[in-house]
Structures are given as structure tokens and as C-alpha cells.
XYZ file of C-alpha atoms in Angstrom:
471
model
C 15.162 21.490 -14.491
C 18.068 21.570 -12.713
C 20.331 23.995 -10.345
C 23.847 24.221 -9.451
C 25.573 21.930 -7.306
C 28.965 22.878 -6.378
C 31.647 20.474 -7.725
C 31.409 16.950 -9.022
C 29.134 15.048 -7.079
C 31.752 12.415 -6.578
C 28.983 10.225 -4.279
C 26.482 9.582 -6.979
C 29.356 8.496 -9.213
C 30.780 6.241 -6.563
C 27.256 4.769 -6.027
C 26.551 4.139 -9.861
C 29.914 2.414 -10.034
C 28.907 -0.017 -7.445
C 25.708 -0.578 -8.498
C 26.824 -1.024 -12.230
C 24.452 1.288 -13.499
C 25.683 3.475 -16.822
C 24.700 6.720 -17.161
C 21.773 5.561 -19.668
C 20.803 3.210 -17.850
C 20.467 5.239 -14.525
C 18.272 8.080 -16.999
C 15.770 4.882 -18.322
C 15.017 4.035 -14.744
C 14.357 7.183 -13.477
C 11.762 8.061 -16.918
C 10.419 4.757 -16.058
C 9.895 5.618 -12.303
C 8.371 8.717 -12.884
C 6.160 7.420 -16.055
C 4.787 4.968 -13.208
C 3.588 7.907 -11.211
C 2.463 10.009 -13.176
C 5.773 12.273 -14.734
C 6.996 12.615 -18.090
C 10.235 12.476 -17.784
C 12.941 12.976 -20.660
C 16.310 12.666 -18.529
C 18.710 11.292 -21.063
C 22.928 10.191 -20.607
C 23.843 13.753 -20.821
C 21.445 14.752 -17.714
C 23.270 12.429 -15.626
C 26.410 13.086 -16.941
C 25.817 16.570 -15.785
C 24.361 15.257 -12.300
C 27.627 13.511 -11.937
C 30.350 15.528 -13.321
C 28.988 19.254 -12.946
C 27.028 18.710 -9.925
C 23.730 19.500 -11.384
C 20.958 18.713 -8.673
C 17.574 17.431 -10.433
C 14.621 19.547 -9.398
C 10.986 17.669 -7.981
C 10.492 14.523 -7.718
C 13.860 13.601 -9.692
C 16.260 12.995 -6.517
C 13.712 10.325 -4.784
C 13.271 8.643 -8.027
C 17.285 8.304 -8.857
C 17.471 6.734 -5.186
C 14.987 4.585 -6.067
C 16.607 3.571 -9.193
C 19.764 2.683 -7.418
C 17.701 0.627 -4.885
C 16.345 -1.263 -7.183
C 19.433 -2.097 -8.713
C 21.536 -2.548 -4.775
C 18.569 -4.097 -3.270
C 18.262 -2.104 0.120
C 17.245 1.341 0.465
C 19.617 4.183 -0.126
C 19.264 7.557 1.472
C 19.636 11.065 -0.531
C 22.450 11.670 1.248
C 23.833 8.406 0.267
C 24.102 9.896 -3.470
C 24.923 13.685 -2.485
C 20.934 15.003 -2.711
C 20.076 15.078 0.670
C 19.674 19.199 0.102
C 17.172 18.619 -2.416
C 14.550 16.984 0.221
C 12.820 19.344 1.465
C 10.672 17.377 3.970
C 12.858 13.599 4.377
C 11.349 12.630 7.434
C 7.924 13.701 6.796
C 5.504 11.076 8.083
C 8.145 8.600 9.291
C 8.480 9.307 12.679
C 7.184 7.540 15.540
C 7.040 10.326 18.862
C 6.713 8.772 22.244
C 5.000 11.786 23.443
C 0.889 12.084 22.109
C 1.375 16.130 21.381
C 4.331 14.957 19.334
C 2.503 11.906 17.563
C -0.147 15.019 16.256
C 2.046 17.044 14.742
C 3.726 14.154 13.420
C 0.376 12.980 11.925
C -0.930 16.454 10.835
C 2.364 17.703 9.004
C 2.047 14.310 6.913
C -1.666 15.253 6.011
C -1.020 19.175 5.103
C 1.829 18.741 3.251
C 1.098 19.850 -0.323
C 1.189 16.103 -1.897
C 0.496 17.468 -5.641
C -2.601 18.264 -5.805
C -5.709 15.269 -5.931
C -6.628 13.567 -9.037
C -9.057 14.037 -10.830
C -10.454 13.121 -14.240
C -6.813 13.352 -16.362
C -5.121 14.883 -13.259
C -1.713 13.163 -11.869
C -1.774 11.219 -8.492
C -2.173 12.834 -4.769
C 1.114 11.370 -3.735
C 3.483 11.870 -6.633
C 5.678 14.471 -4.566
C 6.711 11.319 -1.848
C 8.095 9.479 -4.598
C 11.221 8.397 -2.678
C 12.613 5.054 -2.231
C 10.489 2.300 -0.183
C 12.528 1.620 2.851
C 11.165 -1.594 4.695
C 13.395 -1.069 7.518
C 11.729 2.025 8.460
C 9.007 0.007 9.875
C 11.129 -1.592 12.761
C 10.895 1.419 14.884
C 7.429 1.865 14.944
C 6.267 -1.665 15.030
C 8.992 -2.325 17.838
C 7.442 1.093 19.987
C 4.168 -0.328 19.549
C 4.493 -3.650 20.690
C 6.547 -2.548 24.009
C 3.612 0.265 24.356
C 0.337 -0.692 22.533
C -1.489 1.982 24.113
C -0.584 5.808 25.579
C -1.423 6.544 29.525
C -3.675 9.298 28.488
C -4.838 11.671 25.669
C -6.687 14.167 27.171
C -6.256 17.834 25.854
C -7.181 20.500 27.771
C -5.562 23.541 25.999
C -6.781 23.833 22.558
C -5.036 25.739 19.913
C -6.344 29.269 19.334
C -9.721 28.767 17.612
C -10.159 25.696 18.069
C -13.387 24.272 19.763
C -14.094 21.369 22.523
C -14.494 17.974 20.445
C -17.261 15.862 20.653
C -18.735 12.078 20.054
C -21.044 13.932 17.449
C -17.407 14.974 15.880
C -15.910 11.898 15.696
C -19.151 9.817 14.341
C -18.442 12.404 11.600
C -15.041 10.722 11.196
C -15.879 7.041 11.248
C -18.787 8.073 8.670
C -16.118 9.336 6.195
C -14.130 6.096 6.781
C -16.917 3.659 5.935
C -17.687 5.629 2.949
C -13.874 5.625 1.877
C -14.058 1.883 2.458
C -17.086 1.427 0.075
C -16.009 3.523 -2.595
C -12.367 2.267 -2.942
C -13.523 -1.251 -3.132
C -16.016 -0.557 -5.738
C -13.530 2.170 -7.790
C -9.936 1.389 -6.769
C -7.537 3.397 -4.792
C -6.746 5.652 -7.724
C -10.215 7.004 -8.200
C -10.651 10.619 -7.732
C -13.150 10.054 -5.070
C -10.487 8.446 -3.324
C -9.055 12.134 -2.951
C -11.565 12.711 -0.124
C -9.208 10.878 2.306
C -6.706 12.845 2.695
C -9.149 15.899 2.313
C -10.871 15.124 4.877
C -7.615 14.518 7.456
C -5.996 18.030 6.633
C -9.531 19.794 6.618
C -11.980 17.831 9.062
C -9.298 15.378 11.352
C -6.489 18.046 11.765
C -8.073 20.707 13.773
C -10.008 17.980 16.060
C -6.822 16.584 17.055
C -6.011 20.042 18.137
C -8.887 21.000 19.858
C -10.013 20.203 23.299
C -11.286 16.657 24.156
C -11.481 14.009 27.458
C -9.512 10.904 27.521
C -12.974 9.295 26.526
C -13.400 11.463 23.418
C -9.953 11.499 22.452
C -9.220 7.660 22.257
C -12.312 7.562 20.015
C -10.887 10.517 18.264
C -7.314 9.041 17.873
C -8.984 5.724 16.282
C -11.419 7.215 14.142
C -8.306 9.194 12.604
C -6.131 6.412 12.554
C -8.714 4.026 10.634
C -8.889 7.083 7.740
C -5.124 7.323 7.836
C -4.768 3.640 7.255
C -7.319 3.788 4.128
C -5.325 6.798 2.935
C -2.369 4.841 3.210
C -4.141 1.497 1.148
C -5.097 3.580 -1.517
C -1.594 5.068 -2.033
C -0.368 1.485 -1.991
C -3.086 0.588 -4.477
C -2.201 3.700 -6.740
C 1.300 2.403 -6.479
C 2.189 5.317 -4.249
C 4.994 2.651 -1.942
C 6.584 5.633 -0.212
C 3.521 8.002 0.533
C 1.589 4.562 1.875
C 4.617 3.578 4.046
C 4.585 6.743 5.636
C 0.690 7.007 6.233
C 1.008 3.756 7.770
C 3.604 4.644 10.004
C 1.246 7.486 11.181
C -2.044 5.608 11.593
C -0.564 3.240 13.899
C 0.775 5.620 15.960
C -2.650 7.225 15.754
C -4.048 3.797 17.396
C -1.658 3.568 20.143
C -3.156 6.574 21.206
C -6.546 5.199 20.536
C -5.458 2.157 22.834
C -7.153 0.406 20.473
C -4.733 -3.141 19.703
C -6.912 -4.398 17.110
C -7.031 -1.247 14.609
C -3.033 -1.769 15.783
C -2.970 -5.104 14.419
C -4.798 -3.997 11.594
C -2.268 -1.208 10.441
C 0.342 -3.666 10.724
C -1.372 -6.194 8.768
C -1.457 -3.374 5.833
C 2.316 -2.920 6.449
C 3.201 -6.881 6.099
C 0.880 -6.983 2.577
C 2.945 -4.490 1.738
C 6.367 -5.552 2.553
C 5.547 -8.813 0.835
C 4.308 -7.038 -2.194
C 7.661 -5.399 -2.647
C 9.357 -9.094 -2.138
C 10.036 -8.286 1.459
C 8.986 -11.735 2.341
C 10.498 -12.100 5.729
C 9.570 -8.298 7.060
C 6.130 -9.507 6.054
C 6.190 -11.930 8.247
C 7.419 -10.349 11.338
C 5.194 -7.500 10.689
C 2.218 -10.313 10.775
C 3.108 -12.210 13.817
C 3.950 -8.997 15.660
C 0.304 -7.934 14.889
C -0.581 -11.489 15.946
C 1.423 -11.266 19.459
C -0.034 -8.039 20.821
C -3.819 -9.260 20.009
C -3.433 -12.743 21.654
C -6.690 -12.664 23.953
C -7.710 -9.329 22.902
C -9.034 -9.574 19.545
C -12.219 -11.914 18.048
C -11.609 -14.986 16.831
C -12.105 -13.059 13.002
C -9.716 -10.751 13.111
C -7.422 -13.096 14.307
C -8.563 -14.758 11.410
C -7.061 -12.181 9.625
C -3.854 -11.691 10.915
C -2.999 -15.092 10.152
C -4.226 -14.575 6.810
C -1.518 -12.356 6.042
C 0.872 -14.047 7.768
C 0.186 -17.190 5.299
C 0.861 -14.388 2.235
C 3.975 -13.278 3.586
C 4.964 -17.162 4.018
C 4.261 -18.191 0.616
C 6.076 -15.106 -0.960
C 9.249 -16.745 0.824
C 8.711 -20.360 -0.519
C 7.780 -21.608 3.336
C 5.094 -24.535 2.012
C 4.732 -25.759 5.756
C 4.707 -21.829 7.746
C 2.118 -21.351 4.888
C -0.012 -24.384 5.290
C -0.004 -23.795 8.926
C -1.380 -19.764 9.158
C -3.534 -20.974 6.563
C -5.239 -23.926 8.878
C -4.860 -21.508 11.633
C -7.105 -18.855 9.390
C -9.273 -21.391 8.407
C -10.383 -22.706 12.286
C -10.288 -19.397 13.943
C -13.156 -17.991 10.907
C -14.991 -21.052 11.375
C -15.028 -19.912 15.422
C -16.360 -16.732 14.273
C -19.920 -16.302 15.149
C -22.842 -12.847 14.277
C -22.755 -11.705 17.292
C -18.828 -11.216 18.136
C -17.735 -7.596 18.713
C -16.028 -7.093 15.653
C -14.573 -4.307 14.683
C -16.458 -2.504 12.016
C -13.072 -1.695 9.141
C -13.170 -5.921 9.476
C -16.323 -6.361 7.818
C -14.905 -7.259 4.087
C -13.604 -10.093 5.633
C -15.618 -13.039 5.121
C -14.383 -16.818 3.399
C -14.402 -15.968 0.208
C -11.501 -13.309 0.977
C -10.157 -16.297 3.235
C -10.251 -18.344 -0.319
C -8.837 -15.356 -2.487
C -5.482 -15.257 -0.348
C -5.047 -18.846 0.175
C -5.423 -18.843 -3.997
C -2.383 -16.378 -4.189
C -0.549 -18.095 -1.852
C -0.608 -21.499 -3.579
C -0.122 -19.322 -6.729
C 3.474 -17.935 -5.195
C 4.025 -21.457 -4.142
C 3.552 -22.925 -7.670
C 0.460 -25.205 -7.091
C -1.738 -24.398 -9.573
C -5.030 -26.910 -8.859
C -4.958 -25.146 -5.233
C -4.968 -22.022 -7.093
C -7.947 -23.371 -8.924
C -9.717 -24.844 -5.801
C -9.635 -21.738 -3.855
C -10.098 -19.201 -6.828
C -13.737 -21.264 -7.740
C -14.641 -20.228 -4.287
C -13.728 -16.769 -3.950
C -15.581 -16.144 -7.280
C -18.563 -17.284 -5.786
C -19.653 -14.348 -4.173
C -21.427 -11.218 -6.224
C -18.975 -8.366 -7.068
C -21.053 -5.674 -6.556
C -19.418 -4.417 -3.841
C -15.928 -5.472 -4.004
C -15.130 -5.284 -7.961
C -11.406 -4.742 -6.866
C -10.919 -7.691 -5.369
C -12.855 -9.529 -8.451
C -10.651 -8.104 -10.990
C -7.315 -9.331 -8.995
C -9.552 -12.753 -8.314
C -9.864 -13.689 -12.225
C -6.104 -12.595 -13.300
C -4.746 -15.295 -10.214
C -7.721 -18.060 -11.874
C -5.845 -16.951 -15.374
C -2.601 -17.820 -13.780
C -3.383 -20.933 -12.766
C -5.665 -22.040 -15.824
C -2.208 -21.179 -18.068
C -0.162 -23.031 -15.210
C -2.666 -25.966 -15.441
C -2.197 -26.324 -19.548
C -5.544 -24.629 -20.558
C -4.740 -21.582 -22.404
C -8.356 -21.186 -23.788
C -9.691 -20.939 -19.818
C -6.777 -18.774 -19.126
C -7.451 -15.816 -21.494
C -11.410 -16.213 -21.052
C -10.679 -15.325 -17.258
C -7.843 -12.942 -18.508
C -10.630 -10.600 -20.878
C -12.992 -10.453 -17.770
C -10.350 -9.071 -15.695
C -9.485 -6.464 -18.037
C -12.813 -5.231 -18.547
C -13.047 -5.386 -14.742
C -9.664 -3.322 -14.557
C -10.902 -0.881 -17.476
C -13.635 0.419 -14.846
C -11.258 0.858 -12.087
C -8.365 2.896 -10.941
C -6.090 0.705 -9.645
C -2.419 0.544 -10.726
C -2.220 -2.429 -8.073
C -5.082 -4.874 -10.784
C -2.946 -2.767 -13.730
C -0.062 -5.091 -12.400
C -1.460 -7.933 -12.005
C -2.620 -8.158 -15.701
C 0.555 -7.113 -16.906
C 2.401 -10.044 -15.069
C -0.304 -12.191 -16.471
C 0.519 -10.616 -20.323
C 4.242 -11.387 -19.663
C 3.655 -15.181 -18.879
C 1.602 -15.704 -22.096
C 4.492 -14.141 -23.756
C 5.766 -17.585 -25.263
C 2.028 -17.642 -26.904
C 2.043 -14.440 -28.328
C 1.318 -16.054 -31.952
C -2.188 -17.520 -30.523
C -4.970 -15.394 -31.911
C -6.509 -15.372 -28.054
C -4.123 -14.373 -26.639
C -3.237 -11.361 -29.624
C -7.198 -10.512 -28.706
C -6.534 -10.461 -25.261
C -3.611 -7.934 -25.616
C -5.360 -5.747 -27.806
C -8.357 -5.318 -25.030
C -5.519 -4.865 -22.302
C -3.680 -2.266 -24.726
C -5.530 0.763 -23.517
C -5.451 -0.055 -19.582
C -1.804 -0.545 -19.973
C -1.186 2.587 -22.167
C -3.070 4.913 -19.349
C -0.919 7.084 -17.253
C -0.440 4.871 -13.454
């Protein structure tokens, strides 16, 4: 539906000019944006002629998804107000900003989690996050990450005034928290970001995390608080990314780590930042990847273990490869490498880091080497990061066999290639993740030049209902 705009909208025209987009092609985007979260959308050349020439403003989600149409076509982010929609936002700075002041950072956090985000999905049901579907802006990480780094931590937290009705926090409360976090952890790993368990998340910030934060606490309490809240805001954020949800994840990560500055806690810090480089490289924001890596890097320099360091330059080795640096890569990667084999039982590591283990260290270097085009590194590192049982992280399996496919097809042995490719789909067929959905769709578009090979017609048909399923 649509309402009236008054006069032309002469600054999405201007913008579609630019960007060389015709009105048909502008309406296929934007279907194909929303089909990806969950719409049905039937916006044809006449919609947009009306957007353009009558004023018409799109109702819902429609204005975030024609930005991110243009985007995608200009190759930076552009702005509603960039195209003439900016009075069709109703909340454009929800969860972006990044307040100096702790009674600030709250509300901040806590209008993110109680906005209505369009309901939680459930069997059939469309995705938590489809009403952020805006344009991904990397650049609206610079602020934050830049704050944090100049202050990791806040001077204190302690809140003495509670809101009306709201009661004096305790440890017992925030156990609570960190309970609901592991259990997040487990279940997305096991079911994917997009399963309607997943829903709990953000649940549990608007009806459990929300009135802590605003009830009374010591500095002691509150840091613990702050973290506790910042680890679920982080997982809420990975399994928006996972869903495919770019813009609602960007802005939950934005929130949990200015959640852990006020935990003081540098690690969980790192951590969140770590998320936001995976993700920046994800969306081909190579070079944002890797400052948001070394940044997390810098700050934790004596501070964290030897395996989260691990970690951190991990990712810093992804967002390397993704830009075609062979020797940056090669080095994080060595660095990684020695800093895990450092790692010893009884090191205080923090307990979101306990997925990470060499077989993980193995399933990144493997996409890496994939990015980089060296397909028996690939194949080295993929034989070891199969190793381990997949019980608990079938996720990570599923994505594991589509990068062995890549490189078995790379390496000349199409037979290997769509053996590894059916496993992954029938691991992807018991898991909600649009993030695996991807991957064995780019892996179905390289075997496109061997589409006449009965395995590979067999292993489309299997993938034909994954890839038919609403994202």
C-alpha cells in the first residue's frame, strides 16, 4: 500500500538515474529483497512509476528495501532521505547509537529490544527482524568501534534510583542471564539462527534483561549485569546475521558492545567486534573487516588468554583473504595457529569462547584458502575440521561440507564434490539458517556449467526444496 506524497519525488528519480536502475528493474530488486526476508512483494514498473512521478510513499518495509536496492547497485549505503523517504522511518536510528553516558547506553539498548520487530517465528511464521530491513551501512560501525577503543570501559555503573517498580538486582539475577545465553548458544548451533527457539533471545532482553538494567544494582552487580546482557545481545545479533537479518544484526551489535564497555569487560569487547568484522567481510567489506579485527586485537593486547587471542586473529585472517592479501592472511593465520597451541585447560577463558577449539581454527583457515583460490589447502584444512562429531555444532558441519564441495569441484573431482554437496543439504534441510541456504546456493551456481551431469541434476533436485523455502 501506499500514501500520498506531495509532488514528484524528484530525489528518487535523480538517484535511479545515477544508479542506472529502470523502473523494472528498481521493482525486481525490491520483490527480491523482500522475498529474502520473508515478504511477498508484487511492486511492478507502474508502482515505481507512481513512487517517482506522483510521489507515492511505499508503506512497511518497502522504503528500507528500495534503499537497499539502490545500494546494491551504487555500492555505499544510501540514507532514506537520500531518495525522499526519510518520513516513512519511523524509528532510523533505532539501535545505532553509541551514548557516552551509561543511563543513555540503556535506553539506547532497551528501545532496540522493545521495539515491535514483527513478531517471532515460528513454525511457517516470517522472521523477528523483518521490520529493520534497511540498508547495511558498514560505516556505521566507525563510531562505536572508535568510542570503544579510546574508552573500553565506563568509570562506574552503579544505579541507585530504580525506575518505579522496579526491584534491587542481584548475582542470583544475572546467573539467570548468563543461563539463557549458554542455552541460546547451544541451541543455535545445533538449529541455526532462524529456528523459532532462537526467538527466546530477544524475548528474554525486552522481558527478563530490560527491567534489570533499570532497577537498582552496585558497581559489582552491574558490570556483571551489563556483560551478561551484552553476551545475549551479541547472540541476538548472530542469529539475525545468520537469518540474513544484515541491518537488525548491525544494530544489535552496535548495542552489545556498548553493553560491554559498561561491563568493563575488553574481551566480550573484542568479541562483539570480532562478530562485526565476520560480518563486514561477509558483505565484501574486506578492509572494514579487517580494521574491525585488529581493533579488537589492539585493546586485548595483555588482557585476554592466549585463545581468544587466538580468535581474534582468526578473523582477522578471514577478513584478509576476502581482500586477496595471501601474505596478511598467511600471517594471522600462523599467528592463530601458535597462540591456540599456547592455550592450556586451565586458562581463564571466557565461557561464550568455548566453541572455539582447532577444528574451528581448521574450518576458517579452509575458507580462507577457499577465497584465496587454493583449493588442496581447502582440502587439507576441511579433512580436519570434519574430524570432530557434529552433534553439537551441525551448523558449522553443514557450512564445513559445502567449502570441501568447493574445493573437490575446484580440484577436478566432480563425483567427491556433489557426494559432500548431498550431505550438506540434508544437513541444511534440518536447520534454519539462511546463512548454510547461501552457501549451497553459491555451490549450485558453480556446478552450473555441469548441469547436464546426472549428479549433479540429483543434487539439485534434493537442494530444490531448501532453496524454494521462504529465508
Amino acid at each position: 500500500m501506499n500514501r500520498e506524497h506531495r509532488g514528484p519525488n524528484e530525489k528518487l528519480g535523480a538517484l535511479l538515474g545515477v544508479a542506472g536502475i529502470s523502473n523494472a528493474g528498481l521493482a525486481r530488486r525490491v520483490n527480491d529483497l523482500g522475498a529474502q526476508r520473508g515478504l511477498t512483494l508484487r511492486y511492478d514498473k507502474t508502482s515505481v512509476a507512481r513512487w517517482v512521478t506522483k510521489g507515492m510513499v511505499p508503506q512497511g518495509a518497502a522504503p528500507h528495501l528500495i534503499a537497499a536496492a539502490i545500494a546494491g547497485k551504487l555500492g555505499r549505503p544510501v540514507p532514506l532521505h537520500e531518495i525522499g523517504l526519510a518520513d516513512a522511518d519511523p524509528a532510523p536510528e533505532v539501535g545505532l547509537a553509541f551514548p557516552r553516558d551509561v543511563a543513555e547506553a540503556v535506553k539506547s539498548a532497551t528501545d532496540l529490544w522493545r521495539l515491535d520487530l514483527g513478531g517471532r517465528r515460528g513454525p511457517g511464521g516470517a522472521g523477528i527482524w523483518q521490520s529493520l530491513a534497511g540498508s547495511f551501512a558498514v560505516s556505521a560501525y566507525v563510531t562505536p568501534a572508535s568510542r570503544w577503543l579510546i574508552t573500553p570501559a565506563d568509570a562506574t555503573v552503579a544505579r541507585d534510583a530504580p525506575a518505579p517498580g522496579m526491584a534491587h538486582v542481584g548475582h542470583t539475577d544475572v546467573t539467570k542471564l548468563r543461563e539463557a545465553a549458554e542455552d541460546a548458544r547451544r541451541w543455535d548451533s545445533k538449529y541455526g539462527g532462524g529456528d523459532w527457539r532462537s526467538g527466546m533471545v530477544p524475548e528474554c532482553l525486552r522481558v527478563e534483561a530490560a527491567p534489570l538494567l533499570l532497577g537498582s544494582y552496585s558497581d559489582a552487580v552491574g558490570r556483571s549485569l551489563f556483560g551478561a546482557t551484552a553476551e545475549l545481545t551479541r547472540l541476538a545479533g548472530w542469529m539475525a546475521f545468520d537469518t540474513g537479518q544484515q541491518e537488525a544484526a548491525q544494530r544489535y551489535y552496535i548495542q552489545a558492545l556498548r553493553l560491554a564497555r559498561a561491563a568493563a569487560d575488553v574481551p566480550l569487547g573484542g568479541y562483539v567486534l570480532a562478530s562485526m568484522s565476520l560480518q563486514a567481510t561477509y558483505r565484501n567489506f574486506a578492509d572494514e573487516g579487517v580494521d574491525l579485527a585488529q581493533a579488537a586485537l589492539e585493546r586485548n593486547r595483555g588482557l585476554a588468554t592466549a585463545r581468544t587471542m587466538s580468535f581474534f586473529h582468526l578473523v582477522e585472517a578471514r577478513a584478509h583473504a576476502k581482500a586477496g592479501e595471501a601474505a596478511a592472511c598467511g600471517a594471522s593465520l600462523a599467528a592463530a595457529e601458535g597462540l591456540l597451541e599456547r592455550a592450556r585447560e586451565g586458562d581463564a577463558d571466557p565461557g561464550w569462547l568455548g566453541f572455539y577449539s582447532y577444528d574451528r581454527l581448521a574450518a576458517d583457515a579452509a575458507e580462507c584458502y577457499r577465497d584465496l583460490k587454493l583449493p588442496r589447502q581447502v582440502q587439507r584444512f576441511t579433512e580436519q575440521a570434519l574430524a570432530r562429531p557434529t552433534e553439537e555444532f551441525v551448523r558449522s558441519h553443514g557450512l564445513r561440507l559445502v567449502v570441501s564441495a568447493v574445493a573437490e569441484l575446484e580440484s577436478g573431482n566432480l563425483d567427491a564434490c556433489c557426494a559432500a554437496g548431498v550431505k550438506a543439504v540434508e544437513v541444511a534441510n534440518r536447520i534454519s539458517s539462511a546463512r548454510t541456504t547461501e552457501y549451497v546456493r553459491d555451490l549450485l551456481h558453480r556446478l552450473e556449467p555441469y548441469n547436464d551431469e546426472p549428479r549433479v541434476l540429483e543434487l539439485r533436485e534434493r537442494a530444490r526444496p531448501l532453496l524454494a523455502a521462504p529465508a
